[in-house]
Short mmCIF file of C-alpha atoms and ligand atoms in Angstrom, two decimals:
data_model
loop_
_atom_site.label_atom_id
_atom_site.label_comp_id
_atom_site.label_asym_id
_atom_site.label_seq_id
_atom_site.Cartn_x
_atom_site.Cartn_y
_atom_site.Cartn_z
CA UNK A 1 13.00 -24.17 6.26
CA UNK A 2 14.76 -25.79 2.82
CA UNK A 3 18.17 -25.85 1.25
CA UNK A 4 16.35 -23.42 -1.57
CA UNK A 5 15.64 -20.58 0.45
CA UNK A 6 18.90 -20.32 1.92
CA UNK A 7 20.88 -17.12 2.25
CA UNK A 8 22.96 -18.70 -0.54
CA UNK A 9 20.11 -19.39 -2.27
CA UNK A 10 19.02 -16.09 -2.82
CA UNK A 11 22.72 -14.71 -3.19
CA UNK A 12 23.13 -16.72 -6.39
CA UNK A 13 19.79 -15.63 -7.61
CA UNK A 14 20.68 -12.72 -7.40
CA UNK A 15 24.34 -12.54 -8.76
CA UNK A 16 21.82 -14.22 -12.57
CA UNK A 17 19.85 -11.34 -12.87
CA UNK A 18 20.57 -8.18 -14.39
CA UNK A 19 19.15 -5.04 -13.19
CA UNK A 20 19.05 -2.70 -15.90
CA UNK A 21 15.21 -1.63 -16.84
CA UNK A 22 13.30 1.25 -19.07
CA UNK A 23 9.68 1.90 -19.02
CA UNK A 24 7.02 -0.51 -20.19
CA UNK A 25 4.98 1.77 -22.66
CA UNK A 26 2.64 0.65 -25.51
CA UNK A 27 4.09 -3.01 -24.33
CA UNK A 28 7.92 -2.73 -25.02
CA UNK A 29 10.65 -1.41 -22.69
CA UNK A 30 11.82 1.84 -23.47
CA UNK A 31 14.26 3.62 -22.24
CA UNK A 32 13.62 7.62 -21.01
CA UNK A 33 13.10 9.92 -24.21
CA UNK A 34 15.83 12.48 -22.74
CA UNK A 35 18.47 9.11 -21.80
CA UNK A 36 18.93 9.51 -18.71
CA UNK A 37 18.70 6.49 -15.84
CA UNK A 38 19.20 6.94 -12.16
CA UNK A 39 20.43 4.71 -9.61
CA UNK A 40 18.43 2.47 -6.81
CA UNK A 41 20.38 2.02 -3.67
CA UNK A 42 20.22 -1.33 -1.86
CA UNK A 43 18.70 -0.66 1.89
CA UNK A 44 20.19 -4.35 2.66
CA UNK A 45 23.67 -3.25 2.77
CA UNK A 46 23.69 -0.08 0.91
CA UNK A 47 25.03 -1.47 -2.38
CA UNK A 48 24.25 0.16 -5.68
CA UNK A 49 21.15 -1.51 -7.40
CA UNK A 50 18.54 -1.16 -10.01
CA UNK A 51 19.92 1.41 -12.57
CA UNK A 52 16.23 2.66 -14.27
CA UNK A 53 14.64 5.14 -16.38
CA UNK A 54 14.31 8.62 -15.49
CA UNK A 55 11.17 9.74 -16.87
CA UNK A 56 9.79 12.93 -17.54
CA UNK A 57 6.69 14.60 -18.86
CA UNK A 58 7.67 12.99 -22.68
CA UNK A 59 7.47 9.93 -21.45
CA UNK A 60 4.39 10.47 -19.59
CA UNK A 61 2.76 11.85 -22.87
CA UNK A 62 3.68 8.47 -24.72
CA UNK A 63 2.58 6.25 -21.94
CA UNK A 64 -0.62 8.33 -21.87
CA UNK A 65 -1.04 8.65 -25.89
CA UNK A 66 -1.15 4.66 -25.87
CA UNK A 67 -3.27 4.34 -22.79
CA UNK A 68 -5.69 6.09 -24.43
CA UNK A 69 -5.25 4.68 -27.96
CA UNK A 70 -5.99 1.27 -26.24
CA UNK A 71 -8.69 2.67 -24.60
CA UNK A 72 -10.69 4.55 -27.69
CA UNK A 73 -9.81 1.44 -29.42
CA UNK A 74 -11.83 -0.84 -27.01
CA UNK A 75 -9.50 -3.83 -27.62
CA UNK A 76 -9.82 -4.28 -24.14
CA UNK A 77 -12.94 -2.92 -22.67
CA UNK A 78 -15.45 -4.71 -26.26
CA UNK A 79 -13.92 -7.51 -25.76
CA UNK A 80 -16.24 -10.02 -23.97
CA UNK A 81 -16.27 -10.30 -20.14
CA UNK A 82 -15.42 -14.15 -19.99
CA UNK A 83 -12.21 -13.52 -21.76
CA UNK A 84 -10.96 -10.55 -20.25
CA UNK A 85 -11.64 -12.78 -17.30
CA UNK A 86 -9.65 -15.44 -18.58
CA UNK A 87 -7.04 -13.10 -19.39
CA UNK A 88 -6.57 -11.70 -15.70
CA UNK A 89 -6.67 -15.13 -14.51
CA UNK A 90 -3.73 -15.94 -16.25
CA UNK A 91 -1.64 -12.87 -15.41
CA UNK A 92 -2.25 -14.16 -11.55
CA UNK A 93 -0.96 -17.04 -12.50
CA UNK A 94 1.96 -15.73 -14.01
CA UNK A 95 3.05 -13.56 -11.43
CA UNK A 96 2.97 -17.14 -8.93
CA UNK A 97 4.72 -18.41 -11.15
CA UNK A 98 6.89 -15.58 -11.32
CA UNK A 99 6.69 -15.17 -7.49
CA UNK A 100 10.75 -15.94 -6.52
CA UNK A 101 11.78 -13.14 -9.22
CA UNK A 102 9.53 -10.92 -7.99
CA UNK A 103 10.29 -11.58 -4.32
CA UNK A 104 13.67 -10.79 -4.73
CA UNK A 105 13.05 -7.71 -6.71
CA UNK A 106 10.55 -6.32 -3.69
CA UNK A 107 13.34 -7.38 -1.82
CA UNK A 108 16.41 -5.38 -3.34
CA UNK A 109 14.32 -2.83 -3.42
CA UNK A 110 12.60 -2.31 -0.31
CA UNK A 111 15.06 -4.26 2.46
CA UNK A 112 12.36 -6.29 3.32
CA UNK A 113 12.74 -10.08 4.32
CA UNK A 114 12.33 -12.24 0.97
CA UNK A 115 10.32 -14.44 2.61
CA UNK A 116 7.85 -11.72 3.62
CA UNK A 117 7.86 -10.83 -0.22
CA UNK A 118 7.29 -14.12 -1.58
CA UNK A 119 4.69 -15.71 1.44
CA UNK A 120 3.55 -12.16 1.72
CA UNK A 121 3.55 -9.89 -1.52
CA UNK A 122 3.86 -11.86 -4.23
CA UNK A 123 0.78 -13.80 -2.71
CA UNK A 124 -1.45 -10.71 -2.04
CA UNK A 125 -0.80 -9.33 -5.22
CA UNK A 126 -1.24 -12.58 -7.32
CA UNK A 127 -4.83 -12.54 -5.05
CA UNK A 128 -5.70 -9.48 -5.76
CA UNK A 129 -5.39 -9.49 -9.65
CA UNK A 130 -7.71 -12.77 -9.65
CA UNK A 131 -9.60 -11.69 -6.95
CA UNK A 132 -10.89 -8.57 -9.68
CA UNK A 133 -10.74 -10.74 -12.88
CA UNK A 134 -13.06 -13.30 -11.02
CA UNK A 135 -15.53 -10.41 -10.92
CA UNK A 136 -15.60 -9.42 -14.47
CA UNK A 137 -18.55 -12.06 -15.59
CA UNK A 138 -20.68 -10.82 -13.11
CA UNK A 139 -21.43 -7.46 -13.22
CA UNK A 140 -25.02 -6.23 -14.37
CA UNK A 141 -26.28 -2.84 -15.29
CA UNK A 142 -29.05 -1.74 -14.15
CA UNK A 143 -32.80 -0.55 -15.51
CA UNK A 144 -34.06 2.43 -13.91
CA UNK A 145 -38.01 2.42 -12.83
CA UNK A 146 -39.26 4.39 -16.37
CA UNK A 147 -43.04 3.92 -17.48
CA UNK A 148 -43.80 2.06 -20.13
CA UNK A 149 -43.21 4.60 -22.61
CA UNK A 150 -39.46 4.32 -22.06
CA UNK A 151 -36.46 2.37 -21.16
CA UNK A 152 -33.94 3.81 -19.22
CA UNK A 153 -30.27 1.50 -18.50
CA UNK A 154 -28.18 2.88 -16.16
CA UNK A 155 -24.68 1.35 -17.18
CA UNK A 156 -21.60 1.20 -15.39
CA UNK A 157 -18.67 2.26 -17.52
CA UNK A 158 -15.09 2.91 -17.35
CA UNK A 159 -13.92 6.65 -16.66
CA UNK A 160 -10.91 6.00 -19.33
CA UNK A 161 -7.12 6.66 -18.89
CA UNK A 162 -6.31 6.07 -14.56
CA UNK A 163 -3.11 7.38 -13.20
CA UNK A 164 -1.66 4.88 -10.39
CA UNK A 165 0.75 6.67 -8.26
CA UNK A 166 2.28 4.69 -5.41
CA UNK A 167 4.22 4.22 -2.82
CA UNK A 168 7.47 2.21 -1.86
CA UNK A 169 6.43 0.16 1.78
CA UNK A 170 4.30 -2.70 -0.16
CA UNK A 171 4.84 -1.83 -3.68
CA UNK A 172 3.47 -5.09 -5.58
CA UNK A 173 0.34 -5.41 -3.02
CA UNK A 174 -0.72 -1.73 -3.59
CA UNK A 175 0.28 -1.82 -7.34
CA UNK A 176 -2.70 -4.68 -7.43
CA UNK A 177 -5.19 -3.14 -5.39
CA UNK A 178 -5.29 -0.47 -8.06
CA UNK A 179 -4.75 -2.58 -11.66
CA UNK A 180 -7.15 -5.50 -10.46
CA UNK A 181 -10.38 -3.00 -9.97
CA UNK A 182 -9.45 -0.27 -12.68
CA UNK A 183 -8.50 -3.06 -15.76
CA UNK A 184 -10.84 -5.37 -14.79
CA UNK A 185 -13.62 -2.24 -15.23
CA UNK A 186 -11.94 -1.65 -18.39
CA UNK A 187 -9.64 1.58 -18.03
CA UNK A 188 -6.11 1.95 -19.38
CA UNK A 189 -3.59 2.47 -17.00
CA UNK A 190 -0.11 4.61 -16.60
CA UNK A 191 1.52 3.55 -12.94
CA UNK A 192 4.41 5.40 -11.82
CA UNK A 193 5.90 3.50 -8.81
CA UNK A 194 7.85 5.34 -6.07
CA UNK A 195 11.10 5.63 -7.58
CA UNK A 196 12.74 3.12 -5.00
CA UNK A 197 10.53 0.50 -6.21
CA UNK A 198 10.11 0.10 -9.74
CA UNK A 199 11.54 -3.11 -10.34
CA UNK A 200 8.61 -5.31 -9.64
CA UNK A 201 6.04 -2.93 -11.33
CA UNK A 202 7.81 -3.45 -14.35
CA UNK A 203 8.04 -7.18 -14.35
CA UNK A 204 3.84 -7.18 -14.02
CA UNK A 205 3.63 -5.22 -16.54
CA UNK A 206 5.65 -7.54 -18.90
CA UNK A 207 3.49 -10.50 -17.03
CA UNK A 208 0.29 -8.73 -17.86
CA UNK A 209 1.19 -8.70 -21.73
CA UNK A 210 2.40 -11.85 -21.58
CA UNK A 211 -1.00 -13.38 -20.07
CA UNK A 212 -2.90 -11.44 -23.04
CA UNK A 213 -3.64 -8.15 -22.21
CA UNK A 214 -3.72 -5.63 -25.45
CA UNK A 215 -1.12 -3.10 -25.32
CA UNK A 216 -1.47 0.11 -24.24
CA UNK A 217 -3.85 -1.35 -21.29
CA UNK A 218 -1.05 -0.84 -19.14
CA UNK A 219 1.97 0.76 -19.14
CA UNK A 220 4.38 2.22 -16.40
CA UNK A 221 6.76 5.48 -16.34
CA UNK A 222 9.43 5.26 -13.56
CA UNK A 223 11.28 8.32 -11.96
CA UNK A 224 10.11 10.90 -9.82
CA UNK A 225 7.56 12.39 -8.02
CA UNK A 226 8.45 15.25 -9.31
CA UNK A 227 9.02 14.89 -12.67
CA UNK A 228 6.33 11.92 -13.70
CA UNK A 229 4.06 11.88 -11.10
CA UNK A 230 3.40 15.48 -11.20
CA UNK A 231 2.65 15.61 -15.17
CA UNK A 232 0.62 12.34 -14.61
CA UNK A 233 -1.46 14.17 -11.94
CA UNK A 234 -1.72 17.68 -14.04
CA UNK A 235 -2.01 15.78 -17.71
CA UNK A 236 -5.10 17.14 -19.53
CA UNK A 237 -5.88 13.20 -21.16
CA UNK A 238 -5.68 11.64 -17.52
CA UNK A 239 -9.68 11.04 -16.29
CA UNK A 240 -8.57 10.17 -12.96
CA UNK A 241 -5.44 9.90 -10.79
CA UNK A 242 -5.13 6.90 -7.65
CA UNK A 243 -2.77 7.57 -5.56
CA UNK A 244 -1.28 5.73 -2.67
CA UNK A 245 1.63 7.96 -0.81
CA UNK A 246 1.85 10.96 2.16
CA UNK A 247 -0.97 12.95 3.16
CA UNK A 248 1.20 15.52 2.27
CA UNK A 249 1.98 14.50 -1.33
CA UNK A 250 -1.72 13.53 -1.44
CA UNK A 251 -2.78 17.08 -1.42
CA UNK A 252 -0.68 18.18 -4.09
CA UNK A 253 -1.90 15.73 -6.19
CA UNK A 254 -5.30 17.17 -5.29
CA UNK A 255 -4.55 20.50 -6.47
CA UNK A 256 -3.00 19.36 -9.98
CA UNK A 257 -6.49 17.69 -10.46
CA UNK A 258 -8.14 20.62 -9.67
CA UNK A 259 -5.69 23.35 -11.70
CA UNK A 260 -5.50 20.54 -14.86
CA UNK A 261 -8.95 18.71 -16.47
CA UNK A 262 -10.86 18.25 -12.41
CA UNK A 263 -9.45 14.54 -13.34
CA UNK A 264 -11.10 12.50 -9.97
CA UNK A 265 -9.03 11.78 -7.39
CA UNK A 266 -8.95 9.25 -5.29
CA UNK A 267 -6.04 9.20 -1.79
CA UNK A 268 -4.95 6.87 0.24
CA UNK A 269 -2.99 8.17 2.51
CA UNK A 270 -0.76 8.41 6.15
CA UNK A 271 -1.86 7.43 9.59
CA UNK A 272 -0.88 7.55 12.95
CA UNK A 273 -3.66 4.23 14.43
CA UNK A 274 -4.03 3.99 17.98
CA UNK A 275 -4.57 0.33 19.54
CA UNK A 276 -6.88 0.82 22.87
CA UNK A 277 -5.61 -1.63 25.74
CA UNK A 278 -8.28 -1.71 28.41
CA UNK A 279 -6.96 -3.15 31.87
CA UNK A 280 -9.32 -6.34 31.95
CA UNK A 281 -7.98 -7.28 27.98
CA UNK A 282 -5.91 -10.48 27.23
CA UNK A 283 -2.60 -9.05 27.54
CA UNK A 284 -0.85 -11.57 25.74
CA UNK A 285 -3.27 -11.18 22.74
CA UNK A 286 -2.57 -6.84 22.84
CA UNK A 287 1.36 -7.63 23.45
CA UNK A 288 1.05 -9.81 20.38
CA UNK A 289 -1.22 -7.75 18.39
CA UNK A 290 0.89 -4.91 19.63
CA UNK A 291 4.67 -5.53 18.82
CA UNK A 292 3.50 -7.06 14.40
CA UNK A 293 0.92 -4.89 14.38
CA UNK A 294 3.61 -2.20 14.63
CA UNK A 295 6.97 -3.84 13.68
CA UNK A 296 6.05 -5.64 10.93
CA UNK A 297 7.37 -4.33 7.25
CA UNK A 298 10.37 -2.34 9.72
CA UNK A 299 6.70 -0.62 10.87
CA UNK A 300 6.45 0.72 6.81
CA UNK A 301 2.85 0.65 7.20
CA UNK A 302 0.77 2.87 6.60
CA UNK A 303 -1.97 1.34 9.63
CA UNK A 304 0.89 0.50 11.71
CA UNK A 305 -0.49 0.58 14.83
CA UNK A 306 1.88 3.49 16.41
CA UNK A 307 -0.03 4.93 19.55
CA UNK A 308 -0.42 2.23 22.31
CA UNK A 309 -2.94 3.76 24.38
CA UNK A 310 -2.99 1.89 27.34
CA UNK A 311 -4.79 1.89 30.80
CA UNK A 312 -2.14 2.80 33.00
CA UNK A 313 -2.52 0.01 35.44
CA UNK A 314 -1.09 -2.52 33.12
CA UNK A 315 1.07 -0.12 31.03
CA UNK A 316 4.55 -1.60 32.50
CA UNK A 317 3.04 -5.38 32.62
CA UNK A 318 2.02 -4.87 29.06
CA UNK A 319 5.01 -3.22 27.61
CA UNK A 320 7.01 -6.06 29.20
CA UNK A 321 5.21 -8.72 27.36
CA UNK A 322 5.74 -6.38 24.05
CA UNK A 323 9.34 -6.70 24.21
CA UNK A 324 8.66 -10.35 25.24
CA UNK A 325 6.90 -11.10 21.83
CA UNK A 326 10.27 -8.94 20.05
CA UNK A 327 12.82 -11.12 21.50
CA UNK A 328 10.40 -14.57 20.94
CA UNK A 329 9.15 -13.80 17.66
CA UNK A 330 9.99 -10.22 15.47
CA UNK A 331 14.32 -11.16 14.44
CA UNK A 332 15.72 -8.36 12.36
CA UNK A 333 17.99 -9.65 9.77
CA UNK A 334 19.16 -9.34 6.63
CA UNK A 335 16.60 -9.81 4.05
CA UNK A 336 17.84 -13.13 2.19
CA UNK A 337 18.60 -15.02 6.16
CA UNK A 338 15.57 -17.52 6.49
CA UNK A 339 15.41 -16.05 10.09
CA UNK A 340 14.58 -12.61 9.00
CA UNK A 341 11.27 -11.08 10.23
CA UNK A 342 12.05 -7.42 9.65
CA UNK A 343 14.91 -6.18 7.75
CA UNK A 344 15.97 -2.92 6.22
CA UNK A 345 14.59 0.47 6.37
CA UNK A 346 13.94 1.56 2.90
CA UNK A 347 17.03 4.35 2.63
CA UNK A 348 19.41 6.34 4.27
CA UNK A 349 17.40 9.22 4.24
CA UNK A 350 14.31 7.74 6.17
CA UNK A 351 16.41 5.99 8.84
CA UNK A 352 17.67 9.09 9.78
CA UNK A 353 14.12 10.68 10.10
CA UNK A 354 13.39 7.88 12.27
CA UNK A 355 16.53 8.29 14.33
CA UNK A 356 15.48 11.56 14.83
CA UNK A 357 12.02 11.52 15.60
CA UNK A 358 13.03 9.12 18.77
CA UNK A 359 15.52 11.56 19.52
CA UNK A 360 13.20 14.02 19.86
CA UNK A 361 10.08 11.76 21.63
CA UNK A 362 13.23 11.40 23.90
CA UNK A 363 14.25 15.23 23.97
CA UNK A 364 10.00 15.66 24.57
CA UNK A 365 10.07 13.67 27.85
CA UNK A 366 9.19 10.02 26.27
CA UNK A 367 11.64 7.50 28.26
CA UNK A 368 12.95 4.45 25.62
CA UNK A 369 11.70 1.05 27.22
CA UNK A 370 13.73 -0.79 24.46
CA UNK A 371 14.88 -1.27 20.98
CA UNK A 372 14.61 1.86 18.77
CA UNK A 373 17.61 2.51 17.77
CA UNK A 374 20.26 1.99 14.60
CA UNK A 375 21.87 -1.61 14.32
CA UNK A 376 24.08 -3.66 11.73
CA UNK A 377 24.98 -0.49 10.65
CA UNK A 378 28.64 -2.66 9.65
CA UNK A 379 26.50 -4.41 7.06
CA UNK A 380 26.06 -0.37 5.48
CA UNK A 381 22.71 -1.44 5.82
CA UNK A 382 19.45 0.85 7.18
CA UNK A 383 18.56 -1.38 10.47
CA UNK A 384 16.32 0.50 13.12
CA UNK A 385 15.37 -2.26 15.62
CA UNK A 386 11.84 -2.20 17.15
CA UNK A 387 11.23 -0.08 20.05
CA UNK A 388 8.84 1.11 22.77
CA UNK A 389 9.13 4.88 24.06
CA UNK A 390 6.85 5.02 27.52
CA UNK A 391 5.92 8.02 29.25
CA UNK A 392 4.40 9.85 25.96
CA UNK A 393 1.43 12.31 25.51
CA UNK A 394 -0.70 12.65 23.17
CA UNK A 395 0.44 16.26 22.33
CA UNK A 396 4.22 14.95 21.43
CA UNK A 397 5.51 14.83 18.03
CA UNK A 398 6.52 11.25 17.83
CA UNK A 399 2.52 10.28 19.13
CA UNK A 400 1.37 12.59 16.41
CA UNK A 401 3.34 12.48 13.27
CA UNK A 402 3.68 9.21 10.84
CA UNK A 403 6.94 7.70 11.67
CA UNK A 404 7.27 5.04 9.69
CA UNK A 405 10.01 3.45 11.50
CA UNK A 406 9.51 -0.11 13.85
CA UNK A 407 9.06 2.37 16.81
CA UNK A 408 5.74 2.69 19.60
CA UNK A 409 4.55 5.83 21.55
CA UNK A 410 3.49 4.43 24.76
CA UNK A 411 0.13 6.63 26.15
CA UNK A 412 -1.34 6.42 29.48
CA UNK A 413 -5.05 6.83 30.00
CA UNK A 414 -7.18 6.14 33.45
CA UNK A 415 -10.67 6.42 31.92
CA UNK A 416 -12.65 4.91 29.06
CA UNK A 417 -13.62 8.61 27.99
CA UNK A 418 -9.50 9.86 28.56
CA UNK A 419 -8.91 6.98 26.08
CA UNK A 420 -11.34 7.63 22.97
CA UNK A 421 -10.52 10.91 22.81
CA UNK A 422 -6.46 9.97 22.77
CA UNK A 423 -7.61 7.62 19.89
CA UNK A 424 -10.00 10.28 17.65
CA UNK A 425 -6.93 13.31 18.77
CA UNK A 426 -4.90 13.14 14.99
CA UNK A 427 -5.67 14.22 11.82
CA UNK A 428 -5.77 10.67 10.53
CA UNK A 429 -8.16 8.01 10.35
CA UNK A 430 -7.23 4.92 8.90
CA UNK A 431 -7.15 2.20 11.47
CA UNK A 432 -7.62 1.66 15.44
CA UNK A 433 -8.49 -1.19 17.45
CA UNK A 434 -9.66 -1.93 21.11
CA UNK A 435 -8.55 -4.79 23.45
CA UNK A 436 -11.45 -5.27 26.30
CA UNK A 437 -13.11 -8.35 27.49
CA UNK A 438 -15.89 -6.47 27.64
CA UNK A 439 -17.90 -7.08 24.52
CA UNK A 440 -20.35 -3.79 25.25
CA UNK A 441 -17.23 -1.40 25.25
CA UNK A 442 -15.85 -3.92 22.51
CA UNK A 443 -18.86 -2.57 20.52
CA UNK A 444 -19.32 0.64 21.71
CA UNK A 445 -15.56 1.91 21.41
CA UNK A 446 -15.06 0.22 17.73
CA UNK A 447 -17.99 2.21 16.30
CA UNK A 448 -16.57 5.69 18.46
CA UNK A 449 -12.98 5.52 16.73
CA UNK A 450 -13.17 7.55 13.47
CA UNK A 451 -11.07 5.31 11.03
CA UNK A 452 -11.94 3.28 8.22
CA UNK A 453 -10.89 -0.11 9.73
CA UNK A 454 -11.55 -0.48 13.58
CA UNK A 455 -10.51 -4.13 14.66
CA UNK A 456 -11.72 -5.57 18.27
CA UNK A 457 -8.94 -7.92 20.42
CA UNK A 458 -6.95 -8.12 17.18
CA UNK A 459 -4.53 -6.35 14.50
CA UNK A 460 -4.67 -6.14 10.79
CA UNK A 461 -6.64 -8.64 10.10
CA UNK A 462 -8.48 -8.44 7.10
CA UNK A 463 -8.62 -10.33 3.52
CA UNK A 464 -9.95 -8.54 -0.13
CA UNK A 465 -13.96 -8.83 0.83
CA UNK A 466 -13.42 -5.66 2.89
CA UNK A 467 -12.58 -2.54 2.11
CA UNK A 468 -9.97 -0.53 3.24
CA UNK A 469 -9.02 3.49 3.35
CA UNK A 470 -9.45 6.10 5.50
CA UNK A 471 -11.34 9.09 6.99
CA UNK A 472 -10.33 12.91 7.85
CA UNK A 473 -6.42 13.01 6.38
CA UNK A 474 -6.13 9.46 5.43
CA UNK A 475 -7.86 10.29 2.37
CA UNK A 476 -10.84 9.17 0.32
CA UNK A 477 -11.74 6.12 -1.72
CA UNK A 478 -11.55 2.83 -0.70
CA UNK A 479 -9.42 0.01 -1.89
CA UNK A 480 -10.11 -3.91 -1.91
CA UNK A 481 -13.33 -5.23 -2.07
CA UNK A 482 -16.26 -4.77 -4.64
CA UNK A 483 -16.79 -1.45 -4.23
CA UNK A 484 -13.45 -0.48 -5.45
CA UNK A 485 -14.45 -1.21 -9.16
CA UNK A 486 -16.93 1.68 -8.16
CA UNK A 487 -14.27 4.68 -7.92
CA UNK A 488 -13.01 3.72 -11.61
CA UNK A 489 -16.08 3.99 -13.36
CA UNK A 490 -19.25 6.28 -13.56
CA UNK A 491 -22.73 5.58 -14.39
CA UNK A 492 -23.93 6.82 -17.38
CA UNK A 493 -28.17 7.07 -18.25
CA UNK A 494 -29.93 5.48 -21.69
CA UNK A 495 -32.45 6.64 -22.31
CA UNK A 496 -35.34 5.46 -24.68
CA UNK A 497 -38.63 6.75 -25.63
CA UNK A 498 -41.00 4.60 -27.18
CA UNK A 499 -44.16 6.14 -29.34
P1 NAP B 1 5.20 9.94 -0.86
O1 NAP B 1 6.37 10.35 -0.51
O2 NAP B 1 4.17 10.68 -0.67
O3 NAP B 1 5.31 9.38 -2.51
C1 NAP B 1 4.59 8.41 -3.05
C2 NAP B 1 4.35 8.50 -4.02
O4 NAP B 1 3.76 9.77 -5.07
C3 NAP B 1 5.74 8.01 -4.95
O5 NAP B 1 5.57 7.45 -5.71
C4 NAP B 1 6.09 9.83 -5.16
O6 NAP B 1 7.29 9.35 -6.34
C5 NAP B 1 5.09 10.32 -5.93
N1 NAP B 1 5.10 11.54 -5.48
C6 NAP B 1 5.79 12.31 -4.83
N2 NAP B 1 5.92 13.54 -5.13
C7 NAP B 1 4.68 13.96 -6.31
C8 NAP B 1 4.34 14.90 -6.29
N3 NAP B 1 4.71 16.07 -6.48
N4 NAP B 1 3.28 14.69 -7.50
C9 NAP B 1 2.89 12.94 -8.07
N5 NAP B 1 3.72 12.31 -7.01
C10 NAP B 1 4.18 12.54 -6.69
O7 NAP B 1 4.65 8.22 -0.20
P2 NAP B 1 5.86 7.88 0.35
O8 NAP B 1 6.78 7.83 0.96
O9 NAP B 1 6.03 6.83 -1.18
O10 NAP B 1 4.74 5.94 0.91
C11 NAP B 1 4.86 6.24 2.63
C12 NAP B 1 3.03 7.16 2.78
O11 NAP B 1 2.28 6.26 1.98
C13 NAP B 1 3.24 7.22 3.64
O12 NAP B 1 2.15 7.51 4.18
C14 NAP B 1 2.12 6.17 3.97
O13 NAP B 1 1.31 5.88 5.30
C15 NAP B 1 1.79 6.35 2.72
N6 NAP B 1 0.92 4.86 3.03
C16 NAP B 1 -0.66 4.89 2.67
C17 NAP B 1 -1.63 3.82 2.00
C18 NAP B 1 -3.06 3.69 2.28
O14 NAP B 1 -3.50 2.97 1.81
N7 NAP B 1 -3.47 4.74 3.13
C19 NAP B 1 -0.26 2.80 1.99
C20 NAP B 1 0.91 2.11 2.25
C21 NAP B 1 1.44 3.93 2.13
P3 NAP B 1 8.96 8.99 -5.32
O15 NAP B 1 8.96 8.63 -4.13
O16 NAP B 1 9.38 8.69 -6.73
O17 NAP B 1 9.27 10.81 -5.55
#
């Protein structure tokens, strides 16, 4: 570890930061029209953090008008593809160049280790913008088969104004998953970050303009879901809402679209993903995947493997190995500590929810094998240690409800048929995994788990080339990959008849 990344280094950088922020509308920092602000509480120590503009419908109207003006003028969508590509690549480079500041802002807001913010979140955010920037001058339209008397062009055209509503768990990465394809396709965007995690979004907008993105193409309105997200999703001049968040709010967003102008909706929602381990599996590999797959980011991951579905004969051995992985590799500490692999939960209320669900799991008959309790309370921050609850059955609340904390519910099975039934017995369908040395079974099983991504003998491996999203109540529409562009466009036919 270099001296540069010591705890003192980050403390010093933080001391030099001013943390009052406005919206970013039409290329400018703007206070809320109402003059209202709200103060974020830092998850790492419970102290006051950023002071942000508390937006409402007036700010939403201004941001949407700016986005519409930019779209209608063609200032971005009408530009040469090569030029647009250069702007997005410059933007990606600026994100990398400001990586330390972005990492610090993200960690202040969400409490994850700053090394993870820098090494994972900033990196994947920049990579995402670059990936879609590189696509811009490689997309072709089509000519449909007609007779010689006609020519039909099938053009893929941008939709217009996109509302992006995002959550707090991986703010920068998820923002890039939406901004990259939406802007590469030629749309304008109004982004509403979660109230807990606005700082990185505001910085991304500032860097976009510095990179040459025309004003109005990317606006950010900060504030609360009811006051900013709802009017955005209800707005008559928004063409699509791309939402990532809970299934509960996703349902509301779909309703707002239906009540207003039938804007398109894409929903990336919650999960309760199963990691299935058969007795013939490499148990060390399975333990490592189960521990990191559930506890990374303090379990605040939509596709966290929160249900360990394990063959009864190897259950105790596997849980012992998971505990060893936690002790050896997954240090929980203040997010500025170089040793920290996981940090704080997002806020006090959420921590209480996680602790409440653990208590319910125990009351329902689950047994705490290790961890899963509040720690470091003397810091004033919101820390829960990684832990496993065993003796869980799939009908218990701890097996059904998304926990969004570092807690694994272990459910034992005896037969393959039973394992598959448990894996699929959930309202969600975001991800899953199977661990076995029997490759026939691995493929049979992975085809049968009804989820957007299924891993074989690993967990959470991916890259930008692979689509990400869910089935069932985990939503619809896919982020990442070349296919993500499709949801921000639609086909337009231009038919020319020759005489
Ligand atoms: P959330 O409570 O659903 O909030 C998501 C966003 O929606 C926030 O910006 C929130 O604003 C806003 N919102 C809240 N109420 C709204 C309303 N009535 N109308 C419009 N917008 C509204 O989710 P979260 O707690 O931030 O994030 C955790 C959830 O996200 C988990 O369920 C997780 O599984 C899911 N997630 C899914 C994926 C995926 O790719 N499938 C990825 C990451 C997270 P405020 O917070 O400001 O109120």
